[in-house]
Amino acid sequence: MDFRDRTIILGVTGGIAIHKSLDLASQLVKQGTSVHVVMTENATRLVQPLQFQVISRNPVLLNPFDTGADWKPPHIDLADRADLLAIVPATANIIGKLANGIADDALSTVAVSVHCPILLAPAMNGHMYQNPFVQRNLSMLKTHGVHFIEPASGDLACGYEGVGRLNTVETILEGVGNILTSTPSLETQDLQGVRVLVTAGATREYIDPVRFITNPSSGKMGYAIAEAAAQRGAEVQLVSGTATVSAPIGIKTQHVETTLEMYDALLETFNKTDVVIMAGAPADYRPREFTPHKIKKTADTLTLPLERNPDIAQTLGERKTHQTVVCFAAETNDLLENAKQKLIRKNCDLIVANDILAEGAGFQSNTNIVTLLDRDGTCEQLPRSSKRDVADAILTKVVSIRNGTK
Ligand SMILES: Cc1cc2nc3c(=O)[nH]c(=O)nc-3n(C[C@H](O)[C@H](O)[C@H](O)COP(=O)(O)O)c2cc1C
């Protein structure tokens, strides 16, 4: 792998596997990467910063207040130049800080300042790793698109056996390579100035003031697309139904409840957009009548007449002029056949087909398994990947469709 011209911030924390980080820094430098090490105070108790300085051939950042003669604080300067922040090893402590947005030293301050992908290689005692608070923090970071090199099982330095060993340097290098090849470098922001409209989450169709019809969409896929597009330079507008995770920070978001509200929001913006990616899950039907008072439990059965909601994807497909329209096909059977028909019927440019019943795919999951189908009949099957990686793959495809390069 060749990482020439790429800039990596290597975050180093106070974990016993810190020596592997020295090896990682050395391998990255050999491959032509510009490596900038940021160490926590506890990391410096285990390894001298000078070792990282010599290996990385760059000064090690220990204190964000060491500005020297520069006007720009060093954590912002580094964060602005980085293609990747890799924290190896990542202690339970830094994982907790990241998950809670704490910025109280050089590394945690850099971590909240970067706008590049973040990769964590956790390593710790097995009990620490299984600790419910640590697990909650890990899953929160995964939801927000942080990449992980999962720890391996085996003998741990603390004398225990179990999950928690820092993975091998080769595996970490492979992870770094995968991220750098799937994300464009900061110099090539391939969606710079492109107006991207994204939908996410589920809609609610109210039966009475306290009951509604909905679906389990979590919003994670649409949010990952919105975040990835913004990172690639797009002007992103998000139209979000209800979601189980918080909406991405810094992205213009319009919250809607019903399919009709989502439809209106999209039609209003459609003419002023270049790309629309519909990862949201609007309900196809709504109750024909809304009962203004809570329906009483009297009859043994209750029949609810439903009526069709407008088909948002179909409408945008019909009205499109210059826009690139991307739809999702969440299917439970005959995935590719149904997706192909949807692509034609809705006149969209790209369909992201996913079998929502497959393990590791669909609603709620942090990962997805999708196939990308375009109008030329090209079919690209992606392996099970994090929703953030799926988002980047979709955007790469959108860029090639728009450039006519596929
Ligand atoms: C010898 C030694 C080894 C440690 N190894 C780990 C480790 O592998 N993983 C971990 O999460 N914490 C480990 N700790 C605990 C952390 O160093 C401690 O939680 C510290 O506050 C982490 O600070 P930092 O994240 O700012 O570097 C170790 C502590 C000692 C004394």
Short mmCIF file of C-alpha atoms and ligand atoms in Angstrom, two decimals, residues 13-17 40 42-43 46 90-94 97 105 123-124 128, ligand 1:
data_model
loop_
_atom_site.label_atom_id
_atom_site.label_comp_id
_atom_site.label_asym_id
_atom_site.label_seq_id
_atom_site.Cartn_x
_atom_site.Cartn_y
_atom_site.Cartn_z
CA THR A 13 -2.56 6.70 24.77
CA GLY A 14 -1.36 5.04 27.97
CA GLY A 15 -1.97 1.40 27.11
CA ILE A 16 0.50 -1.41 27.66
CA ALA A 17 0.51 -2.24 23.92
CA THR A 40 -1.37 11.67 26.18
CA ASN A 42 -0.02 8.81 30.54
CA ALA A 43 1.41 7.49 27.27
CA LEU A 46 5.33 4.26 29.19
CA ALA A 90 -6.96 3.43 22.36
CA THR A 91 -7.50 3.17 26.13
CA ALA A 92 -10.89 2.87 27.79
CA ASN A 93 -10.26 6.45 28.90
CA ILE A 94 -9.86 8.02 25.44
CA LYS A 97 -13.70 10.98 26.30
CA ASP A 105 -5.65 17.40 26.66
CA ALA A 123 -6.65 -2.48 23.72
CA MET A 124 -7.26 -3.20 27.38
CA MET A 128 -12.35 -3.32 31.09
C1 LIG B 1 1.15 -0.37 33.19
C2 LIG B 1 -0.19 0.10 32.77
C3 LIG B 1 -0.78 -0.41 31.65
C4 LIG B 1 -2.04 0.01 31.25
N1 LIG B 1 -2.60 -0.52 30.13
C5 LIG B 1 -3.83 -0.12 29.73
C6 LIG B 1 -4.40 -0.64 28.56
O1 LIG B 1 -3.85 -1.47 27.85
N2 LIG B 1 -5.64 -0.17 28.20
C7 LIG B 1 -6.32 0.75 28.93
O2 LIG B 1 -7.42 1.12 28.55
N3 LIG B 1 -5.77 1.25 30.06
C8 LIG B 1 -4.55 0.85 30.47
N4 LIG B 1 -4.00 1.36 31.62
C9 LIG B 1 -4.77 2.38 32.35
C10 LIG B 1 -4.60 3.73 31.68
O3 LIG B 1 -3.25 4.08 31.56
C11 LIG B 1 -5.36 4.78 32.46
O4 LIG B 1 -6.77 4.53 32.36
C12 LIG B 1 -5.06 6.17 32.02
O5 LIG B 1 -5.89 7.08 32.71
C13 LIG B 1 -5.25 6.35 30.51
O6 LIG B 1 -4.92 7.67 30.17
P1 LIG B 1 -4.88 8.16 28.66
O7 LIG B 1 -6.05 7.55 27.96
O8 LIG B 1 -5.01 9.63 28.76
O9 LIG B 1 -3.58 7.75 28.09
C14 LIG B 1 -2.74 0.95 32.02
C15 LIG B 1 -2.14 1.48 33.17
C16 LIG B 1 -0.89 1.03 33.55
C17 LIG B 1 -0.30 1.59 34.81
#
